[in-house]
mmCIF file of C-alpha atoms in Angstrom:
data_model
loop_
_atom_site.group_PDB
_atom_site.id
_atom_site.type_symbol
_atom_site.label_atom_id
_atom_site.label_comp_id
_atom_site.label_asym_id
_atom_site.label_seq_id
_atom_site.Cartn_x
_atom_site.Cartn_y
_atom_site.Cartn_z
ATOM 1 C CA MET O 1 0.000 0.000 0.000
ATOM 2 C CA PRO O 2 1.568 3.324 -1.051
ATOM 3 C CA THR O 3 2.105 6.260 1.265
ATOM 4 C CA LEU O 4 -0.396 8.917 0.221
ATOM 5 C CA ILE O 5 0.685 12.554 0.427
ATOM 6 C CA PRO O 6 -2.199 14.924 1.158
ATOM 7 C CA PRO O 7 -1.716 18.015 -1.051
ATOM 8 C CA GLU O 8 -1.693 20.274 2.008
ATOM 9 C CA ARG O 9 1.268 18.317 3.479
ATOM 10 C CA ILE O 10 3.548 18.255 0.418
ATOM 11 C CA ASP O 11 6.228 20.349 2.145
ATOM 12 C CA ASP O 12 6.608 17.657 4.838
ATOM 13 C CA PHE O 13 7.946 15.240 2.217
ATOM 14 C CA ILE O 14 10.594 17.473 0.575
ATOM 15 C CA GLY O 15 14.044 16.038 1.296
ATOM 16 C CA ILE O 16 12.737 12.579 2.229
ATOM 17 C CA GLU O 17 14.802 9.629 1.026
ATOM 18 C CA LEU O 18 12.629 6.737 -0.074
ATOM 19 C CA GLU O 19 13.362 3.055 0.460
ATOM 20 C CA PRO O 20 15.626 1.594 -2.238
ATOM 21 C CA THR O 21 13.849 -0.397 -4.936
ATOM 22 C CA HIS O 22 14.191 -4.125 -5.551
ATOM 23 C CA TRP O 23 17.265 -5.467 -7.353
ATOM 24 C CA LEU O 24 17.065 -6.130 -11.086
ATOM 25 C CA GLU O 25 19.582 -8.185 -13.056
ATOM 26 C CA ILE O 26 20.927 -6.702 -16.263
ATOM 27 C CA ASP O 27 21.334 -9.718 -18.537
ATOM 28 C CA GLN O 28 22.761 -9.957 -22.045
ATOM 29 C CA GLN O 29 19.337 -10.489 -23.629
ATOM 30 C CA ARG O 30 18.051 -7.191 -22.189
ATOM 31 C CA VAL O 31 21.161 -5.398 -23.498
ATOM 32 C CA ASN O 32 20.817 -7.030 -26.933
ATOM 33 C CA ASN O 33 17.131 -6.073 -27.128
ATOM 34 C CA PHE O 34 17.979 -2.474 -26.243
ATOM 35 C CA ALA O 35 20.742 -2.463 -28.874
ATOM 36 C CA GLU O 36 18.254 -3.582 -31.520
ATOM 37 C CA CYS O 37 15.649 -1.014 -30.463
ATOM 38 C CA THR O 38 18.094 1.873 -30.518
ATOM 39 C CA MET O 39 20.327 0.582 -33.330
ATOM 40 C CA ASP O 40 23.312 1.069 -30.993
ATOM 41 C CA ARG O 41 25.075 -2.237 -31.594
ATOM 42 C CA GLN O 42 28.539 -1.188 -30.414
ATOM 43 C CA PHE O 43 30.563 -4.301 -29.574
ATOM 44 C CA ILE O 44 31.094 -3.343 -25.922
ATOM 45 C CA HIS O 45 27.372 -3.989 -25.493
ATOM 46 C CA THR O 46 26.689 -6.907 -27.810
ATOM 47 C CA ASP O 47 29.854 -8.969 -28.403
ATOM 48 C CA PRO O 48 31.005 -10.719 -25.203
ATOM 49 C CA GLU O 49 34.190 -12.108 -26.766
ATOM 50 C CA ALA O 50 35.382 -8.779 -28.192
ATOM 51 C CA ALA O 51 34.320 -6.920 -25.036
ATOM 52 C CA MET O 52 36.531 -9.247 -22.949
ATOM 53 C CA GLN O 53 39.534 -7.519 -24.564
ATOM 54 C CA THR O 54 38.475 -4.065 -23.303
ATOM 55 C CA PRO O 55 39.129 -2.492 -19.893
ATOM 56 C CA PHE O 56 35.529 -3.469 -19.011
ATOM 57 C CA GLY O 57 36.427 -7.177 -19.201
ATOM 58 C CA GLY O 58 33.069 -8.041 -20.759
ATOM 59 C CA THR O 59 29.905 -6.506 -22.122
ATOM 60 C CA ILE O 60 28.304 -3.536 -20.410
ATOM 61 C CA ALA O 61 24.810 -2.068 -20.506
ATOM 62 C CA HIS O 62 24.154 1.073 -22.511
ATOM 63 C CA GLY O 63 24.008 4.126 -20.263
ATOM 64 C CA PHE O 64 20.661 4.997 -21.806
ATOM 65 C CA LEU O 65 19.373 1.483 -21.072
ATOM 66 C CA THR O 66 20.089 1.958 -17.381
ATOM 67 C CA LEU O 67 18.512 5.412 -17.483
ATOM 68 C CA SER O 68 15.418 4.108 -19.268
ATOM 69 C CA LEU O 69 14.845 1.701 -16.377
ATOM 70 C CA LEU O 70 13.922 4.681 -14.187
ATOM 71 C CA SER O 71 10.351 4.397 -15.452
ATOM 72 C CA HIS O 72 10.201 0.824 -14.160
ATOM 73 C CA PHE O 73 11.755 1.664 -10.808
ATOM 74 C CA VAL O 74 9.801 4.870 -10.164
ATOM 75 C CA GLU O 75 6.556 3.008 -10.821
ATOM 76 C CA LYS O 76 7.459 0.791 -7.847
ATOM 77 C CA LEU O 77 7.922 3.669 -5.376
ATOM 78 C CA ASP O 78 5.422 3.525 -2.572
ATOM 79 C CA ILE O 79 4.650 7.229 -2.352
ATOM 80 C CA GLN O 80 2.168 9.327 -4.307
ATOM 81 C CA ILE O 81 0.000 12.420 -4.125
ATOM 82 C CA GLU O 82 -3.408 11.581 -2.672
ATOM 83 C CA GLY O 83 -5.918 10.963 -5.485
ATOM 84 C CA MET O 84 -3.253 10.283 -8.126
ATOM 85 C CA GLN O 85 -4.677 8.767 -11.309
ATOM 86 C CA MET O 86 -1.458 8.465 -13.317
ATOM 87 C CA VAL O 87 2.163 9.533 -13.609
ATOM 88 C CA VAL O 88 3.883 10.711 -16.773
ATOM 89 C CA ASN O 89 7.551 11.215 -17.472
ATOM 90 C CA TYR O 90 8.244 14.961 -17.603
ATOM 91 C CA GLY O 91 11.983 14.917 -18.320
ATOM 92 C CA LEU O 92 15.420 15.163 -16.814
ATOM 93 C CA GLU O 93 17.313 18.084 -15.342
ATOM 94 C CA LYS O 94 20.749 16.502 -15.094
ATOM 95 C CA VAL O 95 22.274 13.067 -15.656
ATOM 96 C CA ARG O 96 25.773 11.834 -14.950
ATOM 97 C CA PHE O 97 26.868 8.310 -15.874
ATOM 98 C CA ILE O 98 29.393 7.415 -13.179
ATOM 99 C CA HIS O 99 30.255 3.719 -13.516
ATOM 100 C CA PRO O 100 29.529 1.101 -16.200
ATOM 101 C CA VAL O 101 27.034 -1.669 -15.455
ATOM 102 C CA LYS O 102 28.540 -5.007 -16.426
ATOM 103 C CA VAL O 103 26.189 -7.570 -17.905
ATOM 104 C CA GLY O 104 25.162 -9.957 -15.140
ATOM 105 C CA SER O 105 25.161 -7.204 -12.508
ATOM 106 C CA ARG O 106 22.155 -6.328 -10.402
ATOM 107 C CA VAL O 107 20.994 -2.724 -9.979
ATOM 108 C CA CYS O 108 18.536 -0.880 -7.761
ATOM 109 C CA VAL O 109 17.516 2.769 -7.436
ATOM 110 C CA ARG O 110 17.574 5.073 -4.427
ATOM 111 C CA THR O 111 15.516 8.253 -4.622
ATOM 112 C CA LYS O 112 15.203 11.470 -2.703
ATOM 113 C CA ILE O 113 12.280 13.865 -3.124
ATOM 114 C CA CYS O 114 13.847 17.207 -4.059
ATOM 115 C CA ASP O 115 10.648 19.132 -4.736
ATOM 116 C CA ILE O 116 6.929 18.805 -5.358
ATOM 117 C CA SER O 117 5.054 21.725 -6.847
ATOM 118 C CA GLU O 118 1.520 22.131 -8.128
ATOM 119 C CA LYS O 119 1.749 23.276 -11.749
ATOM 120 C CA LYS O 120 -2.018 23.478 -12.239
ATOM 121 C CA GLN O 121 -4.859 22.252 -10.137
ATOM 122 C CA GLY O 122 -4.486 18.502 -9.910
ATOM 123 C CA GLN O 123 -1.055 18.425 -11.602
ATOM 124 C CA TYR O 124 1.956 17.953 -9.344
ATOM 125 C CA LEU O 125 5.509 18.132 -10.661
ATOM 126 C CA VAL O 126 7.747 15.831 -8.632
ATOM 127 C CA ARG O 127 11.523 16.289 -8.875
ATOM 128 C CA LEU O 128 13.535 13.310 -7.662
ATOM 129 C CA GLN O 129 17.219 12.701 -7.309
ATOM 130 C CA ALA O 130 17.677 9.124 -8.503
ATOM 131 C CA THR O 131 20.833 7.115 -7.932
ATOM 132 C CA MET O 132 21.241 3.710 -9.567
ATOM 133 C CA ASP O 133 23.389 1.471 -7.388
ATOM 134 C CA ILE O 134 25.262 -1.554 -8.710
ATOM 135 C CA GLU O 135 25.435 -4.497 -6.339
ATOM 136 C CA GLY O 136 28.997 -4.903 -5.054
ATOM 137 C CA GLU O 137 30.269 -1.615 -6.536
ATOM 138 C CA ALA O 138 31.236 1.435 -4.499
ATOM 139 C CA ARG O 139 30.218 3.875 -7.230
ATOM 140 C CA PRO O 140 26.733 4.182 -8.725
ATOM 141 C CA ALA O 141 25.848 3.641 -12.371
ATOM 142 C CA PHE O 142 24.347 7.116 -12.572
ATOM 143 C CA VAL O 143 22.897 10.026 -10.655
ATOM 144 C CA ALA O 144 20.015 11.909 -12.262
ATOM 145 C CA GLU O 145 17.473 14.567 -11.422
ATOM 146 C CA CYS O 146 14.260 13.375 -12.990
ATOM 147 C CA LEU O 147 10.850 14.959 -13.276
ATOM 148 C CA PHE O 148 7.479 13.211 -13.149
ATOM 149 C CA LEU O 149 4.049 14.744 -13.392
ATOM 150 C CA GLN O 150 1.440 13.184 -11.110
ATOM 151 C CA LEU O 151 -2.118 13.802 -12.250
ATOM 152 C CA THR O 152 -5.017 13.631 -9.810
#
């Protein structure tokens, strides 16, 4: 059951760090499917044998693949504006890819609520800082400020 934010209490939630999401494995099939969708078939993503000869030591996920998973992870967050009917992606403020995600790794996302503002009646712009952690790695895959519009 999600935590519901009453519109009159939005300010109480600014700065709150939410529970990390579940772990998700990044397998070669997911990377290959993304490569086909985006036509980005660079060997470091799709050719395990050739990628073994690089400093990565194997294939890695596309940065944009990891970023695109934000939609999946944010959908799983257990917090929403009271009366929310749907959420739409509104964009990104800033993204930094910090560390490559090796195929076979597991990732999760930590989020912090940076701001919530009412754009129009019933439309709330939520700005999150999202950090994708890689299991067993000290550095994250990326840090991004992302925007979602919650419609009530």
